[in-house]
PDB file of C-alpha atoms in Angstrom:
ATOM      1  CA  MET A   3       0.000   0.000   0.000  1.00  0.00           C
ATOM      2  CA  HIS A   4       2.779   2.402   0.931  1.00  0.00           C
ATOM      3  CA  THR A   5       4.686   1.512  -2.243  1.00  0.00           C
ATOM      4  CA  LYS A   6       1.706   2.412  -4.445  1.00  0.00           C
ATOM      5  CA  ILE A   7       1.287   5.775  -2.708  1.00  0.00           C
ATOM      6  CA  PHE A   8       4.996   6.532  -3.077  1.00  0.00           C
ATOM      7  CA  THR A   9       4.928   5.675  -6.770  1.00  0.00           C
ATOM      8  CA  ALA A  10       1.877   7.843  -7.474  1.00  0.00           C
ATOM      9  CA  VAL A  11       3.416  10.796  -5.653  1.00  0.00           C
ATOM     10  CA  ALA A  12       6.729  10.322  -7.491  1.00  0.00           C
ATOM     11  CA  PHE A  13       5.013  10.584 -10.860  1.00  0.00           C
ATOM     12  CA  CYS A  14       3.458  13.921  -9.837  1.00  0.00           C
ATOM     13  CA  VAL A  15       6.785  15.465  -8.824  1.00  0.00           C
ATOM     14  CA  PRO A  16       7.669  18.420 -11.085  1.00  0.00           C
ATOM     15  CA  LEU A  17      10.785  18.124 -13.205  1.00  0.00           C
ATOM     16  CA  VAL A  18      13.545  20.568 -12.299  1.00  0.00           C
ATOM     17  CA  THR A  19      16.146  20.930 -15.045  1.00  0.00           C
ATOM     18  CA  TYR A  20      17.903  23.614 -17.075  1.00  0.00           C
ATOM     19  CA  GLY A  21      17.287  25.934 -14.140  1.00  0.00           C
ATOM     20  CA  GLN A  22      13.506  25.714 -14.579  1.00  0.00           C
ATOM     21  CA  THR A  23      10.621  23.676 -13.191  1.00  0.00           C
ATOM     22  CA  PHE A  24       8.384  21.746 -15.571  1.00  0.00           C
ATOM     23  CA  THR A  25       5.137  19.877 -15.099  1.00  0.00           C
ATOM     24  CA  LEU A  26       3.482  17.451 -17.463  1.00  0.00           C
ATOM     25  CA  GLN A  27       0.560  19.827 -17.976  1.00  0.00           C
ATOM     26  CA  GLY A  28       2.915  22.693 -18.751  1.00  0.00           C
ATOM     27  CA  ILE A  29       4.804  20.674 -21.362  1.00  0.00           C
ATOM     28  CA  LEU A  30       1.552  19.618 -23.004  1.00  0.00           C
ATOM     29  CA  GLN A  31       0.331  23.213 -23.125  1.00  0.00           C
ATOM     30  CA  GLN A  32       3.468  24.273 -25.024  1.00  0.00           C
ATOM     31  CA  LEU A  33       3.403  21.265 -27.338  1.00  0.00           C
ATOM     32  CA  PRO A  34       1.785  23.198 -30.249  1.00  0.00           C
ATOM     33  CA  GLN A  35       4.916  25.406 -30.386  1.00  0.00           C
ATOM     34  CA  HIS A  36       7.244  22.401 -30.565  1.00  0.00           C
ATOM     35  CA  PRO A  37       9.062  22.001 -33.931  1.00  0.00           C
ATOM     36  CA  VAL A  38       7.502  18.566 -34.442  1.00  0.00           C
ATOM     37  CA  SER A  39       4.002  19.970 -33.971  1.00  0.00           C
ATOM     38  CA  GLN A  40       4.717  22.927 -36.235  1.00  0.00           C
ATOM     39  CA  ALA A  41       6.093  20.662 -38.968  1.00  0.00           C
ATOM     40  CA  THR A  42       2.985  18.511 -38.715  1.00  0.00           C
ATOM     41  CA  GLN A  43       0.745  21.569 -38.963  1.00  0.00           C
ATOM     42  CA  ALA A  44       2.661  22.849 -41.997  1.00  0.00           C
ATOM     43  CA  SER A  45       2.139  19.520 -43.740  1.00  0.00           C
ATOM     44  CA  LEU A  46      -1.560  19.565 -42.926  1.00  0.00           C
ATOM     45  CA  GLN A  47      -1.931  23.115 -44.237  1.00  0.00           C
ATOM     46  CA  ALA A  48      -0.238  22.113 -47.486  1.00  0.00           C
ATOM     47  CA  ASN A  49      -2.635  19.203 -47.865  1.00  0.00           C
ATOM     48  CA  LYS A  50      -5.549  21.498 -47.085  1.00  0.00           C
ATOM     49  CA  ALA A  51      -4.486  23.877 -49.845  1.00  0.00           C
ATOM     50  CA  GLU A  52      -4.330  21.013 -52.324  1.00  0.00           C
ATOM     51  CA  ILE A  53      -7.811  19.882 -51.337  1.00  0.00           C
ATOM     52  CA  SER A  54      -9.219  23.407 -51.676  1.00  0.00           C
ATOM     53  CA  ALA A  55      -7.817  23.576 -55.195  1.00  0.00           C
ATOM     54  CA  LEU A  56     -10.211  20.807 -56.255  1.00  0.00           C
ATOM     55  CA  THR A  57     -13.053  23.314 -56.683  1.00  0.00           C
ATOM     56  CA  GLN A  58     -11.054  26.196 -58.075  1.00  0.00           C
ATOM     57  CA  ALA A  59     -11.525  27.042 -61.720  1.00  0.00           C
ATOM     58  CA  ASP A  60      -8.836  28.340 -64.012  1.00  0.00           C
ATOM     59  CA  ASN A  61      -8.522  32.088 -64.308  1.00  0.00           C
ATOM     60  CA  PRO A  62      -9.947  33.636 -67.506  1.00  0.00           C
ATOM     61  CA  LYS A  63      -7.435  34.093 -70.296  1.00  0.00           C
ATOM     62  CA  LEU A  64      -7.113  37.400 -72.101  1.00  0.00           C
ATOM     63  CA  GLU A  65      -5.711  37.278 -75.635  1.00  0.00           C
ATOM     64  CA  LEU A  66      -4.595  40.319 -77.636  1.00  0.00           C
ATOM     65  CA  GLY A  67      -4.396  40.214 -81.423  1.00  0.00           C
ATOM     66  CA  TYR A  68      -3.591  42.574 -84.289  1.00  0.00           C
ATOM     67  CA  LEU A  69      -5.953  42.449 -87.254  1.00  0.00           C
ATOM     68  CA  ARG A  70      -5.397  43.808 -90.754  1.00  0.00           C
ATOM     69  CA  ALA A  71      -7.977  43.556 -93.528  1.00  0.00           C
ATOM     70  CA  LYS A  72      -6.816  41.942 -96.766  1.00  0.00           C
ATOM     71  CA  ASP A  73      -6.335  44.343 -99.667  1.00  0.00           C
ATOM     72  CA  MET A  74      -7.497  47.178 -97.496  1.00  0.00           C
ATOM     73  CA  ASP A  75      -5.626  49.792 -95.705  1.00  0.00           C
ATOM     74  CA  THR A  76      -7.371  49.138 -92.423  1.00  0.00           C
ATOM     75  CA  SER A  77      -6.189  47.510 -89.232  1.00  0.00           C
ATOM     76  CA  GLY A  78      -7.256  47.141 -85.653  1.00  0.00           C
ATOM     77  CA  THR A  79      -6.666  45.479 -82.333  1.00  0.00           C
ATOM     78  CA  ALA A  80      -8.803  42.608 -81.109  1.00  0.00           C
ATOM     79  CA  PHE A  81      -9.267  41.335 -77.570  1.00  0.00           C
ATOM     80  CA  LYS A  82     -10.535  37.899 -76.650  1.00  0.00           C
ATOM     81  CA  LEU A  83     -11.465  36.697 -73.156  1.00  0.00           C
ATOM     82  CA  THR A  84     -11.846  32.942 -72.714  1.00  0.00           C
ATOM     83  CA  GLN A  85     -12.959  30.876 -69.751  1.00  0.00           C
ATOM     84  CA  ASN A  86     -12.716  27.108 -69.462  1.00  0.00           C
ATOM     85  CA  ILE A  87     -16.148  25.936 -68.267  1.00  0.00           C
ATOM     86  CA  ALA A  88     -15.182  22.267 -67.940  1.00  0.00           C
ATOM     87  CA  PRO A  89     -14.413  22.561 -64.194  1.00  0.00           C
ATOM     88  CA  TRP A  90     -17.928  23.894 -63.578  1.00  0.00           C
ATOM     89  CA  LEU A  91     -19.625  20.946 -65.267  1.00  0.00           C
ATOM     90  CA  ASN A  92     -18.743  18.564 -62.423  1.00  0.00           C
ATOM     91  CA  TYR A  93     -18.443  21.159 -59.684  1.00  0.00           C
ATOM     92  CA  GLY A  94     -20.921  19.367 -57.421  1.00  0.00           C
ATOM     93  CA  GLN A  95     -18.969  16.123 -57.480  1.00  0.00           C
ATOM     94  CA  ARG A  96     -15.673  17.852 -56.863  1.00  0.00           C
ATOM     95  CA  ALA A  97     -17.159  19.934 -54.030  1.00  0.00           C
ATOM     96  CA  HIS A  98     -18.452  16.755 -52.393  1.00  0.00           C
ATOM     97  CA  LEU A  99     -15.027  15.135 -52.765  1.00  0.00           C
ATOM     98  CA  ARG A 100     -13.396  18.253 -51.330  1.00  0.00           C
ATOM     99  CA  ASP A 101     -15.662  18.195 -48.270  1.00  0.00           C
ATOM    100  CA  GLN A 102     -14.960  14.508 -47.673  1.00  0.00           C
ATOM    101  CA  GLN A 103     -11.215  14.990 -47.891  1.00  0.00           C
ATOM    102  CA  GLN A 104     -11.328  18.035 -45.619  1.00  0.00           C
ATOM    103  CA  THR A 105     -13.244  16.006 -43.039  1.00  0.00           C
ATOM    104  CA  THR A 106     -10.701  13.209 -43.319  1.00  0.00           C
ATOM    105  CA  LEU A 107      -7.884  15.719 -42.978  1.00  0.00           C
ATOM    106  CA  GLY A 108      -9.461  17.178 -39.844  1.00  0.00           C
ATOM    107  CA  VAL A 109      -9.735  13.744 -38.258  1.00  0.00           C
ATOM    108  CA  SER A 110      -6.136  13.010 -39.250  1.00  0.00           C
ATOM    109  CA  ALA A 111      -4.998  16.240 -37.599  1.00  0.00           C
ATOM    110  CA  GLU A 112      -6.756  15.300 -34.362  1.00  0.00           C
ATOM    111  CA  ILE A 113      -5.223  11.831 -34.410  1.00  0.00           C
ATOM    112  CA  GLN A 114      -1.717  13.180 -34.995  1.00  0.00           C
ATOM    113  CA  ALA A 115      -2.115  15.719 -32.182  1.00  0.00           C
ATOM    114  CA  ALA A 116      -3.307  12.973 -29.837  1.00  0.00           C
ATOM    115  CA  GLN A 117      -0.368  10.782 -30.820  1.00  0.00           C
ATOM    116  CA  LEU A 118       2.100  13.563 -30.051  1.00  0.00           C
ATOM    117  CA  ARG A 119       0.466  14.134 -26.671  1.00  0.00           C
ATOM    118  CA  GLN A 120       0.646  10.411 -25.976  1.00  0.00           C
ATOM    119  CA  GLN A 121       4.358  10.382 -26.761  1.00  0.00           C
ATOM    120  CA  VAL A 122       4.938  13.231 -24.309  1.00  0.00           C
ATOM    121  CA  VAL A 123       2.895  11.537 -21.584  1.00  0.00           C
ATOM    122  CA  GLN A 124       4.721   8.251 -22.117  1.00  0.00           C
ATOM    123  CA  ALA A 125       8.122   9.966 -22.032  1.00  0.00           C
ATOM    124  CA  TRP A 126       7.159  11.804 -18.837  1.00  0.00           C
ATOM    125  CA  TYR A 127       5.997   8.760 -16.873  1.00  0.00           C
ATOM    126  CA  THR A 128       8.774   6.531 -18.186  1.00  0.00           C
ATOM    127  CA  TYR A 129      11.378   8.993 -16.960  1.00  0.00           C
ATOM    128  CA  GLN A 130       9.603   9.525 -13.649  1.00  0.00           C
ATOM    129  CA  ALA A 131       9.570   5.753 -13.072  1.00  0.00           C
ATOM    130  CA  ALA A 132      13.238   5.411 -14.028  1.00  0.00           C
ATOM    131  CA  ASP A 133      14.224   8.344 -11.804  1.00  0.00           C
ATOM    132  CA  ALA A 134      12.290   6.898  -8.856  1.00  0.00           C
ATOM    133  CA  GLN A 135      13.998   3.546  -9.426  1.00  0.00           C
ATOM    134  CA  LYS A 136      17.387   5.269  -9.490  1.00  0.00           C
ATOM    135  CA  ASN A 137      16.698   7.092  -6.228  1.00  0.00           C
ATOM    136  CA  LEU A 138      15.531   3.866  -4.594  1.00  0.00           C
ATOM    137  CA  GLN A 139      18.641   2.059  -5.819  1.00  0.00           C
ATOM    138  CA  GLN A 140      20.759   4.911  -4.482  1.00  0.00           C
ATOM    139  CA  ALA A 141      19.316   4.357  -1.009  1.00  0.00           C
ATOM    140  CA  VAL A 142      19.846   0.597  -1.233  1.00  0.00           C
ATOM    141  CA  THR A 143      23.438   1.090  -2.400  1.00  0.00           C
ATOM    142  CA  GLU A 144      24.232   3.477   0.439  1.00  0.00           C
ATOM    143  CA  ALA A 145      22.770   1.002   2.926  1.00  0.00           C
ATOM    144  CA  ALA A 146      24.831  -1.819   1.411  1.00  0.00           C
ATOM    145  CA  GLN A 147      28.015   0.269   1.600  1.00  0.00           C
ATOM    146  CA  LEU A 148      27.300   1.078   5.246  1.00  0.00           C
ATOM    147  CA  SER A 149      26.667  -2.600   5.971  1.00  0.00           C
ATOM    148  CA  ALA A 150      29.970  -3.548   4.338  1.00  0.00           C
ATOM    149  CA  THR A 151      31.797  -0.915   6.385  1.00  0.00           C
ATOM    150  CA  LEU A 152      30.280  -2.226   9.621  1.00  0.00           C
ATOM    151  CA  ALA A 153      31.079  -5.796   8.574  1.00  0.00           C
ATOM    152  CA  GLN A 154      34.728  -4.799   8.197  1.00  0.00           C
ATOM    153  CA  ARG A 155      34.759  -3.482  11.766  1.00  0.00           C
ATOM    154  CA  PHE A 156      33.027  -6.596  13.096  1.00  0.00           C
ATOM    155  CA  PHE A 157      35.554  -8.760  11.249  1.00  0.00           C
ATOM    156  CA  GLU A 158      38.471  -6.833  12.715  1.00  0.00           C
ATOM    157  CA  ALA A 159      36.910  -7.278  16.150  1.00  0.00           C
ATOM    158  CA  GLY A 160      36.608 -11.012  15.531  1.00  0.00           C
ATOM    159  CA  ASN A 161      32.803 -11.044  15.607  1.00  0.00           C
ATOM    160  CA  ILE A 162      32.188 -12.355  12.060  1.00  0.00           C
ATOM    161  CA  SER A 163      34.011 -14.681   9.679  1.00  0.00           C
ATOM    162  CA  GLN A 164      35.917 -13.842   6.504  1.00  0.00           C
ATOM    163  CA  LEU A 165      33.128 -15.491   4.496  1.00  0.00           C
ATOM    164  CA  ARG A 166      30.523 -13.180   5.986  1.00  0.00           C
ATOM    165  CA  LEU A 167      32.708 -10.158   5.263  1.00  0.00           C
ATOM    166  CA  ASP A 168      33.205 -11.258   1.672  1.00  0.00           C
ATOM    167  CA  GLU A 169      29.441 -11.684   1.285  1.00  0.00           C
ATOM    168  CA  GLU A 170      28.801  -8.150   2.522  1.00  0.00           C
ATOM    169  CA  ARG A 171      31.424  -6.720   0.183  1.00  0.00           C
ATOM    170  CA  ALA A 172      30.064  -8.662  -2.798  1.00  0.00           C
ATOM    171  CA  TYR A 173      26.543  -7.476  -2.068  1.00  0.00           C
ATOM    172  CA  ALA A 174      27.724  -3.853  -1.839  1.00  0.00           C
ATOM    173  CA  GLN A 175      29.547  -4.167  -5.167  1.00  0.00           C
ATOM    174  CA  GLN A 176      26.479  -5.702  -6.778  1.00  0.00           C
ATOM    175  CA  GLN A 177      24.310  -2.805  -5.622  1.00  0.00           C
ATOM    176  CA  GLN A 178      26.874  -0.335  -6.925  1.00  0.00           C
ATOM    177  CA  ILE A 179      26.658  -1.937 -10.365  1.00  0.00           C
ATOM    178  CA  GLN A 180      22.859  -1.844 -10.279  1.00  0.00           C
ATOM    179  CA  LEU A 181      23.012   1.832  -9.330  1.00  0.00           C
ATOM    180  CA  ALA A 182      25.181   2.558 -12.364  1.00  0.00           C
ATOM    181  CA  VAL A 183      22.681   0.768 -14.591  1.00  0.00           C
ATOM    182  CA  ALA A 184      19.727   2.602 -13.024  1.00  0.00           C
ATOM    183  CA  THR A 185      21.510   5.941 -13.427  1.00  0.00           C
ATOM    184  CA  GLN A 186      22.258   5.253 -17.084  1.00  0.00           C
ATOM    185  CA  THR A 187      18.656   4.174 -17.718  1.00  0.00           C
ATOM    186  CA  ALA A 188      17.271   7.300 -16.068  1.00  0.00           C
ATOM    187  CA  ALA A 189      19.616   9.485 -18.121  1.00  0.00           C
ATOM    188  CA  ALA A 190      18.484   7.833 -21.361  1.00  0.00           C
ATOM    189  CA  HIS A 191      14.812   8.354 -20.527  1.00  0.00           C
ATOM    190  CA  PHE A 192      15.511  11.943 -19.514  1.00  0.00           C
ATOM    191  CA  ALA A 193      17.005  12.572 -22.956  1.00  0.00           C
ATOM    192  CA  GLU A 194      13.787  11.274 -24.511  1.00  0.00           C
ATOM    193  CA  LEU A 195      11.724  13.579 -22.304  1.00  0.00           C
ATOM    194  CA  ALA A 196      14.026  16.560 -22.837  1.00  0.00           C
ATOM    195  CA  PHE A 197      13.292  16.316 -26.570  1.00  0.00           C
ATOM    196  CA  TRP A 198       9.751  17.491 -25.813  1.00  0.00           C
ATOM    197  CA  LEU A 199      10.764  20.409 -23.610  1.00  0.00           C
ATOM    198  CA  PRO A 200      10.394  23.892 -25.119  1.00  0.00           C
ATOM    199  CA  SER A 201      13.137  24.370 -27.702  1.00  0.00           C
ATOM    200  CA  SER A 202      13.955  27.798 -26.269  1.00  0.00           C
ATOM    201  CA  VAL A 203      14.989  26.126 -22.993  1.00  0.00           C
ATOM    202  CA  THR A 204      17.135  23.363 -24.456  1.00  0.00           C
ATOM    203  CA  SER A 205      18.797  25.630 -27.045  1.00  0.00           C
ATOM    204  CA  THR A 206      19.727  28.147 -24.337  1.00  0.00           C
ATOM    205  CA  ALA A 207      21.160  25.391 -22.171  1.00  0.00           C
ATOM    206  CA  ASN A 208      23.271  24.094 -25.047  1.00  0.00           C
TER     207      ASN A 208
END
């Protein structure tokens, strides 16, 4: 019961890095300004423009010509304005197709936004779990080192055997190795989370 409470509280702890404090909600609120989000929006806008072009007709064409009557000393300038009416013949069908594709594009935009949010949430909780594991391993390692130190004193006083001392030392070394692994894991997950932090923060820190 106590372990579950500790874990839940650990996941709610704000992240302090780059001289600033971040929360999951704060990162999500700034997600639309992230380069990944902006690139996604730019792609969607380009697709939207292509879809809107489905119902656009060609601009009228203006032609200018010089006319001269045969065997007559007369001439003049002629203008001709032409408009392709073919796009208007199936305008209804193309408008319906445009509306369908715009609806599909809107749904796609919502899905992509949700996926980005999910990636941020996953990165946040994965790092929080790894950091909590590292802190727990740090406490275990310190306790193991203290136990090994006391075992050395007990051995020198003749209270324990060499085998018991060796066991305490081996256990302390094992915990030290596990701490190194936990620290490396937490650092890797932090790098994944840091990718989603505001670019202005990470660029300033670099």
